[in-house]
Coordinates of C-alpha atoms and ligand atoms in Angstrom, one line a residue:
M1 CA 0.0 0.0 0.0
A2 CA 2.7 2.5 1.0
E3 CA 4.6 1.8 -2.2
E4 CA 1.5 2.3 -4.3
L5 CA 0.9 5.6 -2.5
N6 CA 4.4 6.8 -3.6
F7 CA 3.5 6.3 -7.2
L8 CA -0.1 7.3 -7.5
P9 CA -1.5 9.3 -4.6
N10 CA -4.9 11.0 -4.9
I11 CA -3.8 14.2 -3.3
T12 CA -5.9 16.3 -1.0
G13 CA -4.5 18.8 1.4
S14 CA -4.4 22.2 3.0
F15 CA -3.1 25.6 2.1
A16 CA -2.4 27.0 5.5
Q17 CA -0.2 29.5 7.1
P18 CA 1.7 28.5 9.2
A19 CA 1.5 24.9 8.1
A20 CA 2.8 23.6 11.4
E21 CA -0.3 24.5 13.4
N22 CA -2.8 22.3 11.5
P23 CA -4.2 19.2 13.3
T24 CA -6.4 18.4 10.3
V25 CA -3.6 16.5 8.6
E26 CA -3.4 14.1 11.5
M27 CA -7.2 13.7 11.6
V28 CA -7.7 13.1 7.9
E29 CA -4.7 10.8 7.5
A30 CA -6.0 8.7 10.4
A31 CA -9.3 8.2 8.4
Y32 CA -7.4 7.4 5.2
R33 CA -5.3 4.8 7.0
H34 CA -8.2 3.3 8.8
H35 CA -10.2 2.8 5.6
D36 CA -7.2 1.8 3.5
M37 CA -8.0 4.7 1.2
H38 CA -5.7 5.5 -1.7
Y39 CA -5.4 9.1 -0.7
R40 CA -3.0 11.4 1.0
Y41 CA -3.5 14.7 2.8
L42 CA -0.6 17.1 2.6
N43 CA -0.2 20.2 4.7
T44 CA 1.5 23.0 2.8
E45 CA 2.5 26.5 3.9
V46 CA 1.3 29.0 1.3
A47 CA 2.1 32.7 1.7
P48 CA -0.7 35.1 0.5
E49 CA 1.3 36.2 -2.6
N50 CA 1.7 32.6 -3.7
L51 CA -2.0 31.5 -3.4
A52 CA -2.7 31.8 -7.2
A53 CA 0.4 29.7 -8.0
A54 CA -0.6 27.2 -5.3
V55 CA -4.1 26.7 -6.8
A56 CA -2.6 26.5 -10.3
G57 CA -0.2 23.8 -8.9
A58 CA -3.1 21.8 -7.4
R59 CA -4.8 21.9 -10.8
A60 CA -1.7 20.9 -12.6
M61 CA -1.2 17.9 -10.2
N62 CA -4.9 17.1 -10.4
W63 CA -5.5 17.3 -6.6
A64 CA -9.0 16.1 -5.6
G65 CA -9.3 19.2 -3.4
F66 CA -7.9 21.1 -0.5
N67 CA -8.7 23.0 2.6
C68 CA -7.9 26.7 3.0
S69 CA -7.3 28.3 6.4
I70 CA -6.8 31.9 7.4
P71 CA -5.7 34.1 5.5
H72 CA -6.8 32.3 2.3
K73 CA -10.5 31.7 3.0
V74 CA -11.7 34.8 1.1
A75 CA -8.8 35.3 -1.3
V76 CA -9.1 31.8 -2.8
I77 CA -12.5 32.6 -4.3
E78 CA -11.0 34.5 -7.3
H79 CA -8.8 31.6 -8.2
I80 CA -11.5 28.9 -8.3
D81 CA -14.4 28.2 -10.7
G82 CA -17.6 28.4 -8.6
L83 CA -19.1 28.3 -5.1
G84 CA -21.5 26.1 -3.2
E85 CA -24.7 27.7 -1.7
S86 CA -23.6 28.4 1.8
A87 CA -20.0 29.4 0.8
S88 CA -21.5 31.9 -1.5
V89 CA -23.7 33.4 1.3
I90 CA -20.9 33.3 3.9
G91 CA -18.4 34.8 1.4
A92 CA -15.6 32.4 2.5
V93 CA -14.3 29.0 1.5
N94 CA -12.5 26.5 3.6
C95 CA -12.8 23.5 1.4
V96 CA -12.2 23.3 -2.4
V97 CA -13.6 20.3 -4.3
R98 CA -12.8 19.1 -7.8
R99 CA -16.1 18.4 -9.6
D100 CA -16.0 17.5 -13.3
G101 CA -12.6 19.2 -13.6
R102 CA -13.8 22.4 -12.0
Y103 CA -12.7 23.6 -8.5
V104 CA -15.8 24.5 -6.5
G105 CA -15.5 26.3 -3.1
E106 CA -17.5 25.0 -0.1
N107 CA -17.6 26.0 3.5
T108 CA -17.5 23.0 5.7
D109 CA -17.0 24.8 9.0
G110 CA -20.7 25.6 9.4
K111 CA -21.8 22.3 8.0
G112 CA -19.5 20.5 10.5
F113 CA -21.1 22.5 13.4
L114 CA -24.6 21.9 12.1
K115 CA -24.0 18.1 11.9
S116 CA -22.8 18.1 15.5
L117 CA -25.8 20.1 16.6
Q118 CA -28.2 17.9 14.7
E119 CA -26.9 14.9 16.6
V120 CA -28.6 16.4 19.7
V121 CA -31.2 18.9 18.4
D122 CA -32.7 20.0 15.1
P123 CA -32.2 23.8 14.9
A124 CA -35.3 24.2 12.7
G125 CA -37.7 26.6 14.5
K126 CA -35.3 27.1 17.4
K127 CA -34.0 30.2 19.2
L128 CA -30.2 30.5 19.1
V129 CA -27.8 32.8 21.0
M130 CA -24.4 33.0 19.5
F131 CA -21.3 34.7 20.9
G132 CA -19.0 36.0 18.2
A133 CA -19.3 37.4 14.7
G134 CA -16.0 36.3 13.1
G135 CA -15.4 33.7 10.4
A136 CA -16.6 30.7 12.5
A137 CA -19.7 32.6 13.7
R138 CA -20.6 33.6 10.1
A139 CA -20.4 30.1 8.9
I140 CA -22.4 28.7 11.8
G141 CA -25.0 31.4 11.6
V142 CA -25.6 31.0 7.9
E143 CA -25.7 27.2 8.1
C144 CA -28.1 27.2 11.0
A145 CA -30.3 29.8 9.3
L146 CA -30.4 27.7 6.1
A147 CA -31.4 24.7 8.3
G148 CA -34.4 26.6 9.5
A149 CA -33.3 28.3 12.8
A150 CA -36.1 30.8 13.6
H151 CA -34.2 33.4 15.7
I152 CA -30.5 34.1 16.0
T153 CA -29.2 36.6 18.6
V154 CA -25.6 37.6 17.9
V155 CA -23.7 38.8 21.0
N156 CA -20.4 40.4 20.0
R157 CA -17.9 42.8 21.4
S158 CA -17.4 44.8 18.2
A159 CA -20.7 46.3 17.1
D160 CA -19.5 46.7 13.5
R161 CA -18.7 43.1 13.0
G162 CA -21.9 42.1 14.9
N163 CA -24.0 44.3 12.7
E164 CA -22.5 43.0 9.5
L165 CA -23.4 39.4 10.5
V166 CA -26.9 40.3 11.6
T167 CA -27.5 42.1 8.3
L168 CA -26.2 39.2 6.3
L169 CA -28.4 36.7 8.2
N170 CA -31.5 38.9 7.8
E171 CA -30.9 39.8 4.1
K172 CA -29.5 36.6 2.7
T173 CA -31.0 33.7 4.7
P174 CA -34.5 32.6 5.6
V175 CA -34.1 33.3 9.3
E176 CA -37.2 34.9 10.8
E177 CA -35.1 37.4 12.7
S178 CA -31.5 38.0 13.7
V179 CA -30.6 40.7 16.3
L180 CA -27.4 42.1 17.8
E181 CA -27.0 42.4 21.5
P182 CA -24.0 44.5 22.8
W183 CA -21.6 42.5 24.9
D184 CA -20.8 44.6 27.9
G185 CA -20.6 42.8 31.2
D186 CA -22.0 39.3 31.9
Y187 CA -24.6 38.5 29.3
S188 CA -27.8 36.9 30.5
V189 CA -29.2 34.3 28.2
P190 CA -32.9 35.0 27.6
A191 CA -35.4 32.5 28.9
G192 CA -36.7 30.3 26.1
T193 CA -33.4 30.1 24.3
D194 CA -32.8 26.6 22.9
V195 CA -29.2 26.7 21.8
V196 CA -26.2 28.8 23.1
I197 CA -23.1 28.8 21.0
N198 CA -19.6 30.1 21.7
A199 CA -18.2 31.0 18.3
T200 CA -15.5 33.3 19.7
S201 CA -11.9 32.4 20.1
I202 CA -12.2 32.6 23.9
G203 CA -10.9 29.3 25.4
L204 CA -8.4 28.5 22.6
A205 CA -5.3 27.1 24.2
D206 CA -6.6 28.3 27.6
A207 CA -8.8 25.9 29.6
E208 CA -9.5 28.6 32.3
A209 CA -10.6 31.4 30.0
S210 CA -14.3 32.1 30.5
L211 CA -16.9 34.1 28.6
A212 CA -18.6 37.1 30.2
L213 CA -21.8 35.1 30.8
D214 CA -24.3 35.0 33.6
L215 CA -24.1 31.3 34.4
G216 CA -27.4 31.6 36.4
S217 CA -29.2 32.2 33.1
L218 CA -28.3 28.7 31.7
T219 CA -30.9 26.1 32.2
A220 CA -30.8 22.3 31.8
A221 CA -33.2 22.6 28.8
M222 CA -30.5 24.4 26.8
V223 CA -28.0 22.9 24.4
V224 CA -24.6 24.6 24.9
A225 CA -22.0 24.3 22.0
D226 CA -18.4 25.5 22.0
V227 CA -16.3 25.7 18.8
I228 CA -13.0 25.5 20.6
P229 CA -11.4 22.2 19.8
N230 CA -8.2 22.7 21.8
P231 CA -8.6 22.1 24.7
P232 CA -12.0 20.5 24.1
R233 CA -13.1 20.7 27.8
T234 CA -13.3 24.5 27.9
Q235 CA -14.5 26.4 30.9
L236 CA -17.8 26.9 29.2
V237 CA -18.2 23.2 28.5
R238 CA -17.5 22.4 32.2
D239 CA -19.8 25.2 33.5
A240 CA -22.6 24.2 31.2
E241 CA -22.3 20.5 32.2
A242 CA -22.5 21.6 35.8
K243 CA -25.8 23.3 35.0
G244 CA -27.1 20.1 33.5
C245 CA -27.1 21.5 29.9
T246 CA -26.6 19.2 26.9
V247 CA -23.1 20.1 25.8
I248 CA -21.3 19.9 22.4
D249 CA -17.5 20.4 22.3
G250 CA -15.4 21.8 19.4
L251 CA -14.0 18.4 18.4
G252 CA -17.4 17.4 17.0
M253 CA -17.4 20.4 14.6
L254 CA -13.8 19.7 13.5
V255 CA -14.4 16.0 13.0
N256 CA -17.7 16.6 11.1
Q257 CA -16.1 19.2 8.8
G258 CA -13.4 16.7 8.1
I259 CA -16.0 13.9 7.3
T260 CA -17.8 16.3 4.9
G261 CA -14.6 17.3 3.2
I262 CA -13.5 13.7 2.7
Q263 CA -17.0 12.9 1.4
Y264 CA -16.7 15.7 -1.1
W265 CA -13.2 14.7 -2.3
T266 CA -13.5 10.9 -2.3
G267 CA -17.2 10.1 -2.3
E268 CA -16.6 7.9 0.8
T269 CA -18.1 8.3 4.3
V270 CA -15.4 7.8 6.9
D271 CA -15.7 6.8 10.6
G272 CA -15.6 9.9 12.7
N273 CA -14.6 8.0 15.9
V274 CA -11.2 7.3 14.4
M275 CA -10.7 10.9 13.6
R276 CA -11.9 12.1 17.0
A277 CA -9.6 9.5 18.7
R278 CA -6.6 11.0 16.9
L279 CA -7.5 14.5 17.9
E280 CA -8.0 13.4 21.5
E281 CA -4.5 12.0 21.4
L282 CA -3.2 15.3 20.2
F283 CA -5.4 17.6 22.4
G284 CA -6.4 15.5 25.4
D285 CA -10.1 14.8 25.9
Ligands
NDP301 P1 -12.1 35.5 14.1 O1 -10.9 36.1 14.5 O2 -12.7 35.7 12.7 O3 -13.3 35.9 15.2 C1 -13.1 35.9 16.5 C2 -14.3 36.3 17.3 O4 -14.1 36.1 18.7 C3 -14.8 37.7 17.1 O5 -16.2 37.7 17.1 C4 -14.2 38.4 18.3 O6 -14.9 39.6 18.7 C5 -14.4 37.4 19.3 N1 -13.4 37.6 20.5 C6 -12.1 37.2 20.5 N2 -11.6 37.5 21.7 C7 -12.6 38.0 22.5 C8 -12.7 38.5 23.8 N3 -11.6 38.5 24.6 N4 -13.9 39.0 24.2 C9 -15.0 39.0 23.4 N5 -14.9 38.6 22.1 C10 -13.8 38.1 21.7 O7 -11.9 33.9 14.4 P2 -12.8 32.7 13.8 O8 -14.2 33.1 13.8 O9 -12.1 32.3 12.5 O10 -12.5 31.6 14.8 C11 -13.0 31.6 16.1 C12 -12.7 30.3 16.8 O11 -13.4 29.3 16.2 C13 -11.2 30.0 16.8 O12 -10.7 29.8 18.1 C14 -11.1 28.6 16.1 O13 -10.3 27.7 16.8 C15 -12.6 28.1 16.2 N6 -12.9 27.3 15.1 C16 -13.2 26.0 15.3 C17 -13.5 25.1 14.3 C18 -13.8 23.7 14.6 O14 -13.8 22.9 13.6 N7 -14.0 23.3 15.8 C19 -13.5 25.6 12.9 C20 -13.2 27.0 12.7 C21 -12.9 27.8 13.8 P3 -14.7 41.0 17.9 O15 -15.4 41.0 16.7 O16 -15.2 42.0 18.9 O17 -13.2 41.1 17.8

């Protein structure tokens, strides 16, 4: 198998910067190995000024597709041939897929989150409160709205970014209503909220970092989801568990966006448990 791979790999990969900080390679390669798939996932460091050449290189080598991380998620759009529905609304691409010889941009961040959420609750008709308005929040907000979420409250520190997201959701998705709440002091989650999401970077590489959130407003009827994959047991995850909430950690989103990407590139559905186990080895569970 290894020799075969040396001669004829179906290449997938990532255009990242810096390449060293990408756990996706470990997760995807674990799935390829487990299922004996004739694919490889290469992590490459691409500087912004080399993005056009990198995409041309992928075309020349007939890559099945590739992920893009910051800062390439928007810039890549002008170098590919089309966009999937949610990527077009979000305005960012994290996964490029070769379809009939064309490179099509998808956004699997939001799809990965949605899949994790749907494992515990269908967001259709539900009320969501989401902290954050950056790239992850945009992807999650759009995907949940396209899946039928009724009401999305965005809570964000910067009003400009928050307003931009709320306007996008109201104008470009079928959500009934999206509103912005300023984030000054501990935010109290309104009664009747079904799903609370941390889509900020608070908690990344800091297990003690906590959101300005009135924990007394969380109830056991709520689903609380965190996007932070590392460490997975964030302060929010621990606090929400203590309140009896149903909790989703950031590993689920990462694994599910990986499953979706692999499905797009190879047509095969891989075992998420193998991918999660590899991430847990890297991050701790
Ligand atoms: P961005 O930089 O685009 O956005 C960051 C967001 O966090 C902004 O809304 C920002 O608010 C907010 N924020 C950051 N620090 C603070 C703070 N101290 N107080 C209040 N708000 C704060 O990042 P992304 O959206 O791309 O990524 C966010 C997180 O999502 C990352 O940590 C990443 O690890 C995670 N992620 C996880 C994925 C997964 O598969 N599990 C996939 C993609 C991302 P403001 O607008 O006011 O600056």
